[in-house]
Structures are given as C-alpha cells and as structure tokens.
JSON list of C-alpha atoms in Angstrom, two decimals:
[
{"chain": "A", "resi": 1, "resn": "GLN", "atom": "CA", "xyz": [-21.38, -38.32, -95.59]},
{"chain": "A", "resi": 2, "resn": "ILE", "atom": "CA", "xyz": [-22.96, -37.84, -92.22]},
{"chain": "A", "resi": 3, "resn": "LEU", "atom": "CA", "xyz": [-25.96, -35.86, -93.19]},
{"chain": "A", "resi": 4, "resn": "PRO", "atom": "CA", "xyz": [-27.04, -38.09, -95.95]},
{"chain": "A", "resi": 5, "resn": "ALA", "atom": "CA", "xyz": [-26.78, -41.05, -93.55]},
{"chain": "A", "resi": 6, "resn": "ALA", "atom": "CA", "xyz": [-28.98, -39.13, -91.01]},
{"chain": "A", "resi": 7, "resn": "PHE", "atom": "CA", "xyz": [-31.46, -38.34, -93.65]},
{"chain": "A", "resi": 8, "resn": "GLU", "atom": "CA", "xyz": [-31.68, -42.00, -94.56]},
{"chain": "A", "resi": 9, "resn": "TYR", "atom": "CA", "xyz": [-32.06, -43.13, -90.91]},
{"chain": "A", "resi": 10, "resn": "ARG", "atom": "CA", "xyz": [-34.67, -40.42, -90.43]},
{"chain": "A", "resi": 11, "resn": "LYS", "atom": "CA", "xyz": [-36.57, -41.57, -93.49]},
{"chain": "A", "resi": 12, "resn": "PHE", "atom": "CA", "xyz": [-36.34, -45.14, -92.44]},
{"chain": "A", "resi": 13, "resn": "LEU", "atom": "CA", "xyz": [-37.70, -44.37, -88.97]},
{"chain": "A", "resi": 14, "resn": "ALA", "atom": "CA", "xyz": [-40.53, -42.40, -90.31]},
{"chain": "A", "resi": 15, "resn": "GLU", "atom": "CA", "xyz": [-41.56, -44.95, -92.85]},
{"chain": "A", "resi": 16, "resn": "SER", "atom": "CA", "xyz": [-41.32, -47.58, -89.99]},
{"chain": "A", "resi": 17, "resn": "ALA", "atom": "CA", "xyz": [-43.49, -45.58, -87.75]},
{"chain": "A", "resi": 18, "resn": "ALA", "atom": "CA", "xyz": [-46.01, -44.88, -90.41]},
{"chain": "A", "resi": 19, "resn": "ALA", "atom": "CA", "xyz": [-46.34, -48.47, -91.28]},
{"chain": "A", "resi": 20, "resn": "LEU", "atom": "CA", "xyz": [-46.67, -49.43, -87.68]},
{"chain": "A", "resi": 21, "resn": "LYS", "atom": "CA", "xyz": [-49.46, -46.91, -87.09]},
{"chain": "A", "resi": 22, "resn": "THR", "atom": "CA", "xyz": [-51.35, -48.18, -89.96]},
{"chain": "A", "resi": 23, "resn": "VAL", "atom": "CA", "xyz": [-51.49, -51.72, -88.51]},
{"chain": "A", "resi": 24, "resn": "ASP", "atom": "CA", "xyz": [-52.23, -50.12, -84.89]},
{"chain": "A", "resi": 25, "resn": "VAL", "atom": "CA", "xyz": [-48.91, -51.00, -83.49]},
{"chain": "A", "resi": 26, "resn": "VAL", "atom": "CA", "xyz": [-47.16, -48.88, -80.98]},
{"chain": "A", "resi": 27, "resn": "CYS", "atom": "CA", "xyz": [-44.50, -46.70, -82.73]},
{"chain": "A", "resi": 28, "resn": "GLU", "atom": "CA", "xyz": [-43.29, -44.46, -79.82]},
{"chain": "A", "resi": 29, "resn": "PRO", "atom": "CA", "xyz": [-39.90, -45.77, -79.90]},
{"chain": "A", "resi": 30, "resn": "GLU", "atom": "CA", "xyz": [-39.33, -44.79, -83.59]},
{"chain": "A", "resi": 31, "resn": "VAL", "atom": "CA", "xyz": [-41.14, -41.36, -83.02]},
{"chain": "A", "resi": 32, "resn": "GLU", "atom": "CA", "xyz": [-38.85, -40.70, -79.92]},
{"chain": "A", "resi": 33, "resn": "ILE", "atom": "CA", "xyz": [-35.74, -41.31, -81.90]},
{"chain": "A", "resi": 34, "resn": "LEU", "atom": "CA", "xyz": [-36.99, -39.13, -84.80]},
{"chain": "A", "resi": 35, "resn": "GLN", "atom": "CA", "xyz": [-37.53, -36.47, -82.20]},
{"chain": "A", "resi": 36, "resn": "GLN", "atom": "CA", "xyz": [-34.07, -36.76, -81.05]},
{"chain": "A", "resi": 37, "resn": "LEU", "atom": "CA", "xyz": [-32.60, -36.96, -84.38]},
{"chain": "A", "resi": 38, "resn": "ALA", "atom": "CA", "xyz": [-34.48, -33.78, -85.83]},
{"chain": "A", "resi": 39, "resn": "PRO", "atom": "CA", "xyz": [-32.37, -31.14, -83.75]},
{"chain": "A", "resi": 40, "resn": "LEU", "atom": "CA", "xyz": [-28.98, -33.11, -84.22]},
{"chain": "A", "resi": 41, "resn": "VAL", "atom": "CA", "xyz": [-29.58, -32.81, -87.83]},
{"chain": "A", "resi": 42, "resn": "ALA", "atom": "CA", "xyz": [-30.49, -29.21, -87.91]},
{"chain": "A", "resi": 43, "resn": "THR", "atom": "CA", "xyz": [-27.66, -28.33, -85.51]},
{"chain": "A", "resi": 44, "resn": "LEU", "atom": "CA", "xyz": [-25.11, -30.07, -87.68]},
{"chain": "A", "resi": 45, "resn": "GLN", "atom": "CA", "xyz": [-26.50, -28.37, -90.95]},
{"chain": "A", "resi": 46, "resn": "LYS", "atom": "CA", "xyz": [-26.41, -24.99, -89.13]},
{"chain": "A", "resi": 47, "resn": "GLU", "atom": "CA", "xyz": [-22.89, -25.22, -87.79]},
{"chain": "A", "resi": 48, "resn": "TYR", "atom": "CA", "xyz": [-21.42, -26.68, -91.07]},
{"chain": "A", "resi": 49, "resn": "ARG", "atom": "CA", "xyz": [-22.85, -23.49, -92.89]},
{"chain": "A", "resi": 50, "resn": "VAL", "atom": "CA", "xyz": [-21.26, -21.44, -90.33]},
{"chain": "A", "resi": 51, "resn": "LEU", "atom": "CA", "xyz": [-17.90, -23.47, -90.89]},
{"chain": "A", "resi": 52, "resn": "VAL", "atom": "CA", "xyz": [-18.03, -22.89, -94.47]},
{"chain": "A", "resi": 53, "resn": "ASP", "atom": "CA", "xyz": [-18.79, -19.04, -94.15]},
{"chain": "A", "resi": 54, "resn": "VAL", "atom": "CA", "xyz": [-15.91, -18.63, -91.54]},
{"chain": "A", "resi": 55, "resn": "THR", "atom": "CA", "xyz": [-13.46, -20.50, -93.83]},
{"chain": "A", "resi": 56, "resn": "ALA", "atom": "CA", "xyz": [-14.25, -18.54, -96.82]},
{"chain": "A", "resi": 57, "resn": "GLN", "atom": "CA", "xyz": [-14.03, -15.35, -94.57]},
{"chain": "A", "resi": 58, "resn": "ILE", "atom": "CA", "xyz": [-10.44, -16.47, -93.27]},
{"chain": "A", "resi": 59, "resn": "VAL", "atom": "CA", "xyz": [-9.30, -17.51, -96.72]},
{"chain": "A", "resi": 60, "resn": "ALA", "atom": "CA", "xyz": [-10.39, -13.86, -98.19]},
{"chain": "A", "resi": 61, "resn": "ASP", "atom": "CA", "xyz": [-8.76, -12.20, -95.20]},
{"chain": "A", "resi": 62, "resn": "GLY", "atom": "CA", "xyz": [-5.54, -14.20, -95.65]},
{"chain": "A", "resi": 63, "resn": "GLU", "atom": "CA", "xyz": [-4.66, -12.65, -98.88]},
{"chain": "A", "resi": 64, "resn": "THR", "atom": "CA", "xyz": [-3.39, -9.55, -97.15]},
{"chain": "A", "resi": 65, "resn": "GLY", "atom": "CA", "xyz": [-1.68, -8.99, -94.04]},
{"chain": "A", "resi": 66, "resn": "GLU", "atom": "CA", "xyz": [1.05, -10.79, -91.86]},
{"chain": "A", "resi": 67, "resn": "ALA", "atom": "CA", "xyz": [1.08, -14.62, -91.93]},
{"chain": "A", "resi": 68, "resn": "ASN", "atom": "CA", "xyz": [1.40, -15.29, -88.19]},
{"chain": "A", "resi": 69, "resn": "ALA", "atom": "CA", "xyz": [-1.55, -12.87, -87.26]},
{"chain": "A", "resi": 70, "resn": "HIS", "atom": "CA", "xyz": [-3.60, -14.54, -90.04]},
{"chain": "A", "resi": 71, "resn": "ALA", "atom": "CA", "xyz": [-2.95, -18.03, -88.65]},
{"chain": "A", "resi": 72, "resn": "GLN", "atom": "CA", "xyz": [-3.81, -16.88, -85.27]},
{"chain": "A", "resi": 73, "resn": "ALA", "atom": "CA", "xyz": [-7.09, -15.38, -86.42]},
{"chain": "A", "resi": 74, "resn": "ALA", "atom": "CA", "xyz": [-7.99, -18.63, -88.38]},
{"chain": "A", "resi": 75, "resn": "TYR", "atom": "CA", "xyz": [-7.24, -20.56, -85.20]},
{"chain": "A", "resi": 76, "resn": "ASP", "atom": "CA", "xyz": [-9.37, -18.38, -83.14]},
{"chain": "A", "resi": 77, "resn": "GLN", "atom": "CA", "xyz": [-12.30, -18.44, -85.31]},
{"chain": "A", "resi": 78, "resn": "LEU", "atom": "CA", "xyz": [-12.12, -22.08, -86.66]},
{"chain": "A", "resi": 79, "resn": "VAL", "atom": "CA", "xyz": [-11.66, -24.20, -83.70]},
{"chain": "A", "resi": 80, "resn": "PRO", "atom": "CA", "xyz": [-14.71, -23.28, -81.77]},
{"chain": "A", "resi": 81, "resn": "VAL", "atom": "CA", "xyz": [-16.86, -23.98, -84.98]},
{"chain": "A", "resi": 82, "resn": "ILE", "atom": "CA", "xyz": [-15.08, -27.07, -85.72]},
{"chain": "A", "resi": 83, "resn": "ALA", "atom": "CA", "xyz": [-15.63, -28.13, -82.13]},
{"chain": "A", "resi": 84, "resn": "ARG", "atom": "CA", "xyz": [-19.45, -27.60, -82.54]},
{"chain": "A", "resi": 85, "resn": "VAL", "atom": "CA", "xyz": [-19.46, -29.42, -85.96]},
{"chain": "A", "resi": 86, "resn": "ARG", "atom": "CA", "xyz": [-17.69, -32.31, -84.11]},
{"chain": "A", "resi": 87, "resn": "ASP", "atom": "CA", "xyz": [-20.13, -32.29, -81.18]},
{"chain": "A", "resi": 88, "resn": "ALA", "atom": "CA", "xyz": [-23.13, -32.46, -83.55]},
{"chain": "A", "resi": 89, "resn": "ALA", "atom": "CA", "xyz": [-21.67, -35.30, -85.43]},
{"chain": "A", "resi": 90, "resn": "ASP", "atom": "CA", "xyz": [-20.70, -37.16, -82.29]},
{"chain": "A", "resi": 91, "resn": "ALA", "atom": "CA", "xyz": [-24.16, -36.92, -81.17]},
{"chain": "A", "resi": 92, "resn": "LEU", "atom": "CA", "xyz": [-25.50, -38.17, -84.54]},
{"chain": "A", "resi": 93, "resn": "GLU", "atom": "CA", "xyz": [-23.07, -41.09, -84.32]},
{"chain": "A", "resi": 94, "resn": "ALA", "atom": "CA", "xyz": [-24.53, -42.24, -81.24]},
{"chain": "A", "resi": 95, "resn": "THR", "atom": "CA", "xyz": [-28.10, -41.81, -82.54]},
{"chain": "A", "resi": 96, "resn": "VAL", "atom": "CA", "xyz": [-27.97, -43.21, -86.14]},
{"chain": "A", "resi": 97, "resn": "ALA", "atom": "CA", "xyz": [-28.14, -46.93, -86.35]},
{"chain": "A", "resi": 98, "resn": "ASP", "atom": "CA", "xyz": [-24.80, -48.75, -87.32]},
{"chain": "A", "resi": 99, "resn": "LYS", "atom": "CA", "xyz": [-26.52, -50.07, -90.63]},
{"chain": "A", "resi": 100, "resn": "PHE", "atom": "CA", "xyz": [-26.66, -46.43, -91.81]},
{"chain": "A", "resi": 101, "resn": "TRP", "atom": "CA", "xyz": [-23.56, -44.90, -90.35]},
{"chain": "A", "resi": 102, "resn": "PRO", "atom": "CA", "xyz": [-21.00, -44.47, -93.25]},
{"chain": "A", "resi": 103, "resn": "LEU", "atom": "CA", "xyz": [-17.88, -44.17, -91.16]},
{"chain": "A", "resi": 104, "resn": "PRO", "atom": "CA", "xyz": [-16.24, -46.41, -88.40]},
{"chain": "A", "resi": 105, "resn": "LYS", "atom": "CA", "xyz": [-17.61, -45.56, -85.09]},
{"chain": "A", "resi": 106, "resn": "TYR", "atom": "CA", "xyz": [-15.29, -44.65, -82.40]},
{"chain": "A", "resi": 107, "resn": "THR", "atom": "CA", "xyz": [-16.01, -48.01, -80.49]},
{"chain": "A", "resi": 108, "resn": "GLU", "atom": "CA", "xyz": [-15.22, -49.80, -83.70]},
{"chain": "A", "resi": 109, "resn": "LEU", "atom": "CA", "xyz": [-11.78, -47.95, -84.06]},
{"chain": "A", "resi": 110, "resn": "LEU", "atom": "CA", "xyz": [-10.91, -48.41, -80.38]},
{"chain": "A", "resi": 111, "resn": "LEU", "atom": "CA", "xyz": [-11.85, -52.17, -79.90]},
{"chain": "A", "resi": 112, "resn": "THR", "atom": "CA", "xyz": [-10.79, -53.59, -83.21]},
{"chain": "A", "resi": 113, "resn": "ILE", "atom": "CA", "xyz": [-7.08, -52.72, -83.06]}
]
C-alpha cells in the first residue's frame, strides 16, 4: 500500500510542477519534494526486494535442520532487513501528504486515543 501511495503522490507533484511551469509560476517546492521522494521510493523498493529474497531463503533453509538454529538464523537475517524497510517506510510517511497516505500515521495513532 505504501509504494502505490508514494507513486500517486509523486505523480501528483510532477503534474503540479509541470502545470505551474507552463504558466510561469515558481514550482521549486514541488520539485524539491520530488527530489526528496525519489530516493526514498527507490530505497523502499530495494529493501523490500531484499526482504522477499531473504525470507524465501530462510523458508528454503528451514526445511532441513534444527528448529532453534533455524529460528536464530531467521532472526539474525530478517531483523536488520525489516529495520531498513521500516526506516524507508517511516521516511515516506513523513514526506507523503496525508491525503495520499493509506494508513494511519503515528501522530494520528498517538494523539487520537
């Protein structure tokens, strides 16, 4: 859900910047956010692919061997990747406009109890 929202927001910003430019209005704020957004999206895509690959490898490795060793290996390999995915998603949450974000934001969860 996060990547499609980021793509939609990116498209909105790009179209807004292009429209502003055609009428000779400053569009640097939109372009600046687009420049912030691009590496965040790329990072999330990359880390998600790593997560999928690591998960598949752990599942394949788990079909043989001792359960505790498998669980520890899964923990050692998955936790760092999950943390990187989380960091990228958190950065996108702070960048993507509320209108486009598909999930409750942390501030909404914390302040609407």
